[in-house]
Amino acid sequence: MESKIRKDEAAWKQQLTQNQYFVTRQKGTEPPFTGEYEDTETAGTYKCTCCGQPLFRSETKYHSGSGWPSFYAPTSEEAVEAETDTSHGMRRTEVKCSRCDAHLGHVFDDGTATYGVALLHQFCGPGVGRRLKKRPG
């Protein structure tokens, strides 16, 4: 894994749009069913909006009904980090980019075997934290 990217808030604000900054640096969200990637079927790799690290592959994306892009696996175990989030009176697992700590959403273990995966972890969150690098076709 590459070393952590550390920037001050002013540098992130200069690099990102206001909405990207809100979601990735301030742990915000976008309204469900409004994001650019919620319903896309395009083949490719989803990369971190902030640092470009590959996070998820389109083959692991599925329609969870949550209103946000959902994946059942990251590109690698090292691509994302998880930490406990107790905000909003809930106990959840937040998912972050392991390279720059960008907020990517939350992971939910729903215990189903969707798509032949024995234990499904639903990585879902605002699409603004990722950008799709399309596969040449």
Coordinates of C-alpha atoms in Angstrom, one line a residue:
M1 CA 0.0 0.0 0.0
E2 CA 1.2 3.5 -0.8
S3 CA 1.8 5.9 2.1
K4 CA -1.1 7.9 3.5
I5 CA -2.0 11.2 1.9
R6 CA -2.2 14.0 4.4
K7 CA -3.5 17.4 3.4
D8 CA -4.9 20.3 5.4
E9 CA -8.5 21.3 5.0
A10 CA -7.7 24.2 2.7
A11 CA -5.9 21.9 0.3
W12 CA -8.8 19.5 0.2
K13 CA -11.3 22.4 -0.4
Q14 CA -9.2 23.6 -3.3
Q15 CA -9.0 20.1 -4.9
L16 CA -12.6 19.0 -4.4
T17 CA -16.0 20.4 -5.3
Q18 CA -18.1 21.6 -2.4
N19 CA -20.2 18.4 -2.5
Q20 CA -17.2 16.1 -2.8
Y21 CA -15.6 17.9 0.2
F22 CA -18.8 17.6 2.3
V23 CA -19.1 13.9 1.6
T24 CA -15.5 12.7 1.7
R25 CA -13.9 15.0 4.3
Q26 CA -16.9 15.9 6.5
K27 CA -18.6 12.4 6.4
G28 CA -21.7 13.8 4.7
T29 CA -24.1 12.0 2.3
E30 CA -26.1 12.7 -0.7
P31 CA -29.9 12.0 -0.9
P32 CA -30.6 8.4 -1.9
F33 CA -31.4 7.6 -5.6
T34 CA -29.7 10.9 -6.7
G35 CA -26.1 9.9 -7.2
E36 CA -24.3 9.6 -10.5
Y37 CA -23.4 5.9 -10.0
E38 CA -26.4 4.5 -8.1
D39 CA -28.0 3.0 -11.2
T40 CA -25.1 2.7 -13.7
E41 CA -24.1 -0.7 -15.3
T42 CA -20.9 0.6 -16.8
A43 CA -17.9 -1.8 -16.6
G44 CA -14.9 -0.5 -14.8
T45 CA -13.1 0.3 -11.6
Y46 CA -14.4 2.8 -9.0
K47 CA -11.6 4.9 -7.7
C48 CA -11.4 7.3 -4.7
T49 CA -12.5 10.8 -5.7
C50 CA -9.8 12.3 -3.5
C51 CA -6.7 10.2 -4.3
G52 CA -7.5 7.9 -7.2
Q53 CA -6.9 4.7 -5.3
P54 CA -8.9 1.7 -6.8
L55 CA -11.7 0.8 -4.4
F56 CA -14.4 -1.3 -6.0
R57 CA -14.9 -3.2 -9.3
S58 CA -18.1 -3.0 -11.3
E59 CA -18.4 -6.8 -11.1
T60 CA -19.0 -6.5 -7.4
K61 CA -21.7 -3.8 -7.7
Y62 CA -25.3 -4.7 -7.3
H63 CA -28.7 -3.1 -6.7
S64 CA -29.3 -3.2 -2.9
G65 CA -32.4 -0.9 -3.0
S66 CA -30.6 1.5 -0.6
G67 CA -30.4 4.3 -3.1
W68 CA -26.6 4.4 -3.1
P69 CA -24.0 2.4 -5.1
S70 CA -23.5 -0.9 -3.3
F71 CA -20.7 -3.4 -3.6
Y72 CA -20.1 -6.8 -2.0
A73 CA -16.3 -6.6 -2.0
P74 CA -13.5 -4.0 -2.3
T75 CA -10.7 -4.4 -4.9
S76 CA -8.5 -5.7 -2.1
E77 CA -8.6 -5.9 1.7
E78 CA -6.0 -3.1 1.8
A79 CA -8.1 -0.7 -0.3
V80 CA -10.5 0.3 2.4
E81 CA -10.4 0.7 6.2
A82 CA -13.3 0.4 8.6
E83 CA -14.0 2.1 11.9
T84 CA -16.9 2.2 14.3
D85 CA -19.3 5.1 13.7
T86 CA -21.7 6.0 16.6
S87 CA -23.1 9.1 15.1
H88 CA -26.9 9.7 14.7
G89 CA -27.7 7.4 17.6
M90 CA -26.6 4.3 15.8
R91 CA -23.7 1.9 15.8
R92 CA -22.4 1.4 12.3
T93 CA -19.2 0.6 10.5
E94 CA -17.8 3.4 8.4
V95 CA -15.8 2.6 5.3
K96 CA -12.9 4.9 4.4
C97 CA -10.3 5.0 1.7
S98 CA -7.1 3.5 3.2
R99 CA -4.9 5.9 1.4
C100 CA -6.5 9.3 2.2
D101 CA -9.2 8.5 4.8
A102 CA -12.0 9.7 2.5
H103 CA -15.4 8.8 3.8
L104 CA -17.0 6.2 1.4
G105 CA -20.1 5.2 3.2
H106 CA -21.0 2.3 5.5
V107 CA -20.7 -1.4 5.4
F108 CA -23.6 -3.6 6.5
D109 CA -23.4 -7.4 7.0
D110 CA -26.8 -8.6 5.9
G111 CA -25.9 -12.3 6.2
T112 CA -27.3 -13.3 2.8
A113 CA -25.6 -15.2 0.0
T114 CA -26.4 -12.9 -2.8
Y115 CA -24.4 -13.6 -6.0
G116 CA -23.0 -16.8 -4.5
V117 CA -21.0 -14.9 -1.9
A118 CA -21.2 -16.8 1.4
L119 CA -21.1 -13.8 3.6
L120 CA -22.2 -10.6 2.0
H121 CA -20.8 -7.2 3.2
Q122 CA -22.8 -4.4 1.6
F123 CA -20.5 -1.5 1.0
C124 CA -22.9 1.3 0.2
G125 CA -22.6 5.1 0.3
P126 CA -22.6 8.3 -1.6
G127 CA -21.3 7.9 -5.2
V128 CA -19.6 11.3 -4.9
G129 CA -16.8 9.6 -3.0
R130 CA -15.9 7.5 -6.0
R131 CA -15.3 8.0 -9.7
L132 CA -15.7 5.4 -12.4
K133 CA -12.8 4.6 -14.6
K134 CA -14.5 2.9 -17.6
R135 CA -13.0 -0.2 -19.1
P136 CA -11.9 0.3 -22.7
G137 CA -14.5 -1.3 -24.8

